[in-house]
XYZ file of N, CA and C in Angstrom:
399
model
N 68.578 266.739 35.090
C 69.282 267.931 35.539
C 68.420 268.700 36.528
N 68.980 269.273 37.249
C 68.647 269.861 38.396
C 69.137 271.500 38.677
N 68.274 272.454 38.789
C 68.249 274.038 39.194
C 69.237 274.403 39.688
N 69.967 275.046 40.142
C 70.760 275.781 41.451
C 70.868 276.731 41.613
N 70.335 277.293 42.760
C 70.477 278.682 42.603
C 71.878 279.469 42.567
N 72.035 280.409 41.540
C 73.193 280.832 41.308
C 73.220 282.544 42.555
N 71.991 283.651 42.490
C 72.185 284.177 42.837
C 70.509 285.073 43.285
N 70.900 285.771 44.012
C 68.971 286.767 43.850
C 69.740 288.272 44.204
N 69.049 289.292 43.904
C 69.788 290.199 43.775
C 68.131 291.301 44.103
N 67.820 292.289 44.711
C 66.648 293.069 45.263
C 66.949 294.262 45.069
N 66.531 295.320 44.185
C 66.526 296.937 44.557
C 65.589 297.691 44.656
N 65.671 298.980 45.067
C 64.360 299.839 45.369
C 64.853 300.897 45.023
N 63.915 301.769 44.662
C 64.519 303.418 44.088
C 63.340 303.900 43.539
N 63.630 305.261 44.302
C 62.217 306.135 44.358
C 62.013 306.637 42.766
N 60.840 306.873 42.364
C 60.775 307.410 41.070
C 60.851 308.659 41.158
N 60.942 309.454 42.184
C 61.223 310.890 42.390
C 62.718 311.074 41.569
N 63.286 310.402 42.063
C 65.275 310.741 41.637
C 64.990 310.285 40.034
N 64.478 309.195 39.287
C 64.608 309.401 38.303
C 63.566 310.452 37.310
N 62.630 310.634 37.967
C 62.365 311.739 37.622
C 62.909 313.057 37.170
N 63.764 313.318 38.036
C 64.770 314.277 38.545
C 65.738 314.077 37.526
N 66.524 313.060 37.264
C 67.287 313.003 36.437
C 67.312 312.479 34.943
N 65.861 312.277 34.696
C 64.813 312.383 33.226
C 64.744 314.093 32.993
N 64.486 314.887 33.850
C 64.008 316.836 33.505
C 65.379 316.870 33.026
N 66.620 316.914 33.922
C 67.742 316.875 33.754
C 68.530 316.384 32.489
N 67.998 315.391 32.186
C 69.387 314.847 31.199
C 68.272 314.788 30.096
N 67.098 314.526 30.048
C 66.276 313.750 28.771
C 66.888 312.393 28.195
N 66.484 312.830 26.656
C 66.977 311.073 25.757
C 68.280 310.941 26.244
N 69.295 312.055 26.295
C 71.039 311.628 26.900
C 71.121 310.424 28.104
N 70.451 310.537 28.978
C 70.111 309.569 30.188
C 69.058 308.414 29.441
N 68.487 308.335 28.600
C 67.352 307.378 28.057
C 68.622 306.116 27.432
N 69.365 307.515 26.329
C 70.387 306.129 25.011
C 71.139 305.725 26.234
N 71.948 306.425 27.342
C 73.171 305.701 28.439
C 72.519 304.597 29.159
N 71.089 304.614 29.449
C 70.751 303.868 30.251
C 70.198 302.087 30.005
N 69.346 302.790 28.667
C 68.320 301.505 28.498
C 68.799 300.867 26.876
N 68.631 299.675 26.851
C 68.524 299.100 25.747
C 67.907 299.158 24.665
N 67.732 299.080 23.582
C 66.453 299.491 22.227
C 65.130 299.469 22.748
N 65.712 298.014 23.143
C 63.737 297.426 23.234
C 63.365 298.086 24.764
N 64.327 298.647 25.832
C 63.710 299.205 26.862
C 63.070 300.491 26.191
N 63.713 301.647 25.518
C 63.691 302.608 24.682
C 61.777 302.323 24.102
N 62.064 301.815 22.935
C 60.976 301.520 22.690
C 59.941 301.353 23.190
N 59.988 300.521 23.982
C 59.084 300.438 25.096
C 58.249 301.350 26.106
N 59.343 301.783 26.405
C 59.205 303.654 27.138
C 58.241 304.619 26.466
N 58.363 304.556 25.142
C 57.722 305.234 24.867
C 55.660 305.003 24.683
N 55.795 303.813 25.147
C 54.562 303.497 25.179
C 53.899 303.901 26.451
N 54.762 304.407 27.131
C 54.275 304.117 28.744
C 53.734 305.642 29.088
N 52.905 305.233 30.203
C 52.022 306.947 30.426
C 53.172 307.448 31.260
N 53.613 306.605 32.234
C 54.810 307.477 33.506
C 55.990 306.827 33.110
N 56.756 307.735 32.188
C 58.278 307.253 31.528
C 59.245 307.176 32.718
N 58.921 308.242 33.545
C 60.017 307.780 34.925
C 59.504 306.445 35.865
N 58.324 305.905 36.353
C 58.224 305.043 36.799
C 58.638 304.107 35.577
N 58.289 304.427 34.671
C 59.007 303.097 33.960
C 60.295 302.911 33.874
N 61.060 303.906 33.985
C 62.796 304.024 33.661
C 63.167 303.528 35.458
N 62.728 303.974 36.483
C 62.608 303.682 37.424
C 62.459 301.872 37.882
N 61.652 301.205 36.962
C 61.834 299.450 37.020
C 63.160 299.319 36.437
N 63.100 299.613 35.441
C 64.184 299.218 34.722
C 65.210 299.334 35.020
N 65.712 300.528 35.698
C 67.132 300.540 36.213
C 67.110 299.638 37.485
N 65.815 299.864 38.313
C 65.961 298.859 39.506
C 66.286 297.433 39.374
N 65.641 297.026 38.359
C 66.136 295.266 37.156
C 67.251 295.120 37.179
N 68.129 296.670 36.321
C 69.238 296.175 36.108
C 70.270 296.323 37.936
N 70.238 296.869 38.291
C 70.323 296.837 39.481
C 70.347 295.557 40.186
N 69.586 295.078 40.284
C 69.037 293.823 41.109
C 69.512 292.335 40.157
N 69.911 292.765 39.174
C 70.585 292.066 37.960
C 72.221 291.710 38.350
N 72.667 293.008 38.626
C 74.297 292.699 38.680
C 74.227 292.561 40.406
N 73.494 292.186 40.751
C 73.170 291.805 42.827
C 73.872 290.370 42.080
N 72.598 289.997 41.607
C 72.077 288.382 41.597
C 73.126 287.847 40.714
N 74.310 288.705 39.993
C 75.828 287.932 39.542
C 76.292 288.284 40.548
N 76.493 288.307 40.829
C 76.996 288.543 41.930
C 78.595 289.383 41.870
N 78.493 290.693 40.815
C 79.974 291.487 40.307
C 79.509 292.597 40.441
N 78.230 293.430 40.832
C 77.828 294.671 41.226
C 77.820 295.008 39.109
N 78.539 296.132 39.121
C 78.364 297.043 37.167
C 79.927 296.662 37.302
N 80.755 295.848 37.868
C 82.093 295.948 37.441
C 82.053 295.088 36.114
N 82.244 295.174 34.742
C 82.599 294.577 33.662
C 80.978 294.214 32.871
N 80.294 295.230 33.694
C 78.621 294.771 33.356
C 78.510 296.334 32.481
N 78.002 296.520 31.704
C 77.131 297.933 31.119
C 75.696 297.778 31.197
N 75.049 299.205 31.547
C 73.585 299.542 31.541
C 73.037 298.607 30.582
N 73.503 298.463 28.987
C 72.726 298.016 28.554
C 72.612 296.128 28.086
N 73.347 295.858 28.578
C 73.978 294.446 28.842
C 72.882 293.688 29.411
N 71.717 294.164 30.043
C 70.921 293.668 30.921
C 69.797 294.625 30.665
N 68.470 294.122 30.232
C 67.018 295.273 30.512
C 66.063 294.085 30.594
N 64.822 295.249 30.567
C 63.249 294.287 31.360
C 62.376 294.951 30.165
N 61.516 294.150 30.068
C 60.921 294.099 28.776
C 59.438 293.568 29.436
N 58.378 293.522 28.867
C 57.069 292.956 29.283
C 56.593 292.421 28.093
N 56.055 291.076 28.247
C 55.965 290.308 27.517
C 53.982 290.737 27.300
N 53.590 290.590 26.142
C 52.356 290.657 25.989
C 51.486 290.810 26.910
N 51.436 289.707 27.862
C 50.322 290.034 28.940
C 50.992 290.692 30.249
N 51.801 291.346 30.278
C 52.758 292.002 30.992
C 53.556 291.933 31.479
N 53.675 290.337 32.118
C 54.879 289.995 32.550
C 56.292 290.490 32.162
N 57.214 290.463 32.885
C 58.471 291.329 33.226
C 59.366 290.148 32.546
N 60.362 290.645 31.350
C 61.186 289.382 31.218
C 62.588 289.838 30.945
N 63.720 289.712 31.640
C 64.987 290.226 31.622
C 65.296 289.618 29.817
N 66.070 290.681 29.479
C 67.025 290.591 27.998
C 68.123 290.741 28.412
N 68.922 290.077 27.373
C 70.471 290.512 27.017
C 71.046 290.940 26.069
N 71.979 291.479 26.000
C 73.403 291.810 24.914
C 73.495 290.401 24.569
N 74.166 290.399 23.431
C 74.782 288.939 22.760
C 76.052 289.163 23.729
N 76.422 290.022 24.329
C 78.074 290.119 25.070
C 77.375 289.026 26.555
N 76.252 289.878 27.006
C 76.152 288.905 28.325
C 75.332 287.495 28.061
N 74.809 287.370 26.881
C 74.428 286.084 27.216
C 75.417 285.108 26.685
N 76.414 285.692 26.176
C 77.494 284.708 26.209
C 78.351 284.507 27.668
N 78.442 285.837 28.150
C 78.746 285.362 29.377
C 78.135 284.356 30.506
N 76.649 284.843 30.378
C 75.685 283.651 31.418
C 75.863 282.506 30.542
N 76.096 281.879 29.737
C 76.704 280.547 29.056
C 77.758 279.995 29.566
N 78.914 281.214 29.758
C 80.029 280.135 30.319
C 80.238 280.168 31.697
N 79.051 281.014 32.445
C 79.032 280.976 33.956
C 78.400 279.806 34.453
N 77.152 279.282 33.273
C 76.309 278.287 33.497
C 74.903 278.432 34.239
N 74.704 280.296 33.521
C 73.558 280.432 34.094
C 72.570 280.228 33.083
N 71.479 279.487 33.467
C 70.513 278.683 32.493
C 69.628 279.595 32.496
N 68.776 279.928 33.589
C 67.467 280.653 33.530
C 67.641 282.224 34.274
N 66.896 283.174 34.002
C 67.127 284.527 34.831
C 65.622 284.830 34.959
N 65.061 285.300 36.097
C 63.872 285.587 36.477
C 63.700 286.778 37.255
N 62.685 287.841 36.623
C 62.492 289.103 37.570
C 61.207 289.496 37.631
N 60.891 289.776 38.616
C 59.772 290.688 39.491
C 59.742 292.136 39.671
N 58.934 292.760 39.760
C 58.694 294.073 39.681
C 57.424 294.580 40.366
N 57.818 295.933 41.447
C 56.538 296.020 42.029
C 56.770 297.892 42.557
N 55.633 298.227 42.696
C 55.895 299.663 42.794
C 54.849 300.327 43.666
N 55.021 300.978 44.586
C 53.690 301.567 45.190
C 54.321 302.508 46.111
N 53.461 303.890 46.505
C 53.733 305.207 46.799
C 54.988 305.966 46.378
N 55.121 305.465 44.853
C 56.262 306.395 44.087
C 57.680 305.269 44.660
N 57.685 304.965 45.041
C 59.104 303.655 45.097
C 58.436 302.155 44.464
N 59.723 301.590 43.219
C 59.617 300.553 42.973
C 60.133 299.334 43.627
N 60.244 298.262 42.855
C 61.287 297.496 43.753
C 61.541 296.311 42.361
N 62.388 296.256 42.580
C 62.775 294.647 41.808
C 63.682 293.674 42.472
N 63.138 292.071 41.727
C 63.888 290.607 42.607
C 64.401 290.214 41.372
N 65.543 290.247 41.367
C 66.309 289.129 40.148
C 66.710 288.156 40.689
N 66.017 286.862 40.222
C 66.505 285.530 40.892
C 67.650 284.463 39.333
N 68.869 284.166 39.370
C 69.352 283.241 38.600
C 69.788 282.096 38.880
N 69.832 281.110 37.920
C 69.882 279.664 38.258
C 70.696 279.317 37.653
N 71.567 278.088 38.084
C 72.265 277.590 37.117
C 71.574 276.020 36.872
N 71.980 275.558 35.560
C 71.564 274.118 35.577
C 72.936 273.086 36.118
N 72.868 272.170 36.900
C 73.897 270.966 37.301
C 73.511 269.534 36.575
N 74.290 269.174 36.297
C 74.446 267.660 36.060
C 74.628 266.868 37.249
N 73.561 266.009 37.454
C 73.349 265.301 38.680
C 74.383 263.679 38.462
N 75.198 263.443 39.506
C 76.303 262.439 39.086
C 75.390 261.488 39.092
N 76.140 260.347 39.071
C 75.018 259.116 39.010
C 75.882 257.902 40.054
């Protein structure tokens, strides 16, 4: 079997605005936005807006790379998580990873990068093919 790329999807967004709308809303904008384990997570972090700031950019760059924008997608359907040695690793809802099952998306991969107060994220997805013979 063989890769295919299904989709890549790129966003950027200043941590100023979520900043702005962290003073503003608090946990109300935290539960609408992020998933448990983003939640959780957050709270480990020294700059909760640069961190809420990846994360929405993920999910962002998430519904690029399906290529359906948030139509039939929710905030929390999709988050970024860091795996022990930090790496960035997209999660799902049991709702969307049943969906990437019957789309035939096999693998989901994201990047994350941030410098002078703007982040950025790359969501790249694949599907697997059956190669004829």
């Amino acid at each position: 079997m063989a890769a295919v790329l299904h989709g890549v999807g790129i966003d950027i967004l200043r941590v100023e605005r979520m900043q702005k709308l962290l003073d503003r809303h608090g946990r109300r904008l935290l539960d609408k936005l992020l998933c448990v384990a983003e939640r959780r997570e957050l709270r480990t972090r020294r700059d909760p807006a640069r961190a809420l700031a990846m994360c929405f950019a993920a999910k962002e760059a998430f519904v690029k790379a399906l290529g359906t924008g948030f139509a039939g997608v929710g905030y929390k359907d999709a988050g970024v998580v860091r795996e022990p040695g930090g790496r960035p690793r997209l999660v799902f809802s049991r709702r969307m990873q049943a969906r990437l099952r019957r789309e035939g998306i096999a693998a989901a991969h994201v990047s994350l990068s941030d410098d002078g107060g703007v982040v950025c994220a790359c969501v790249v997805l694949e599907k697997q093919m059956v190669r004829a013979i």
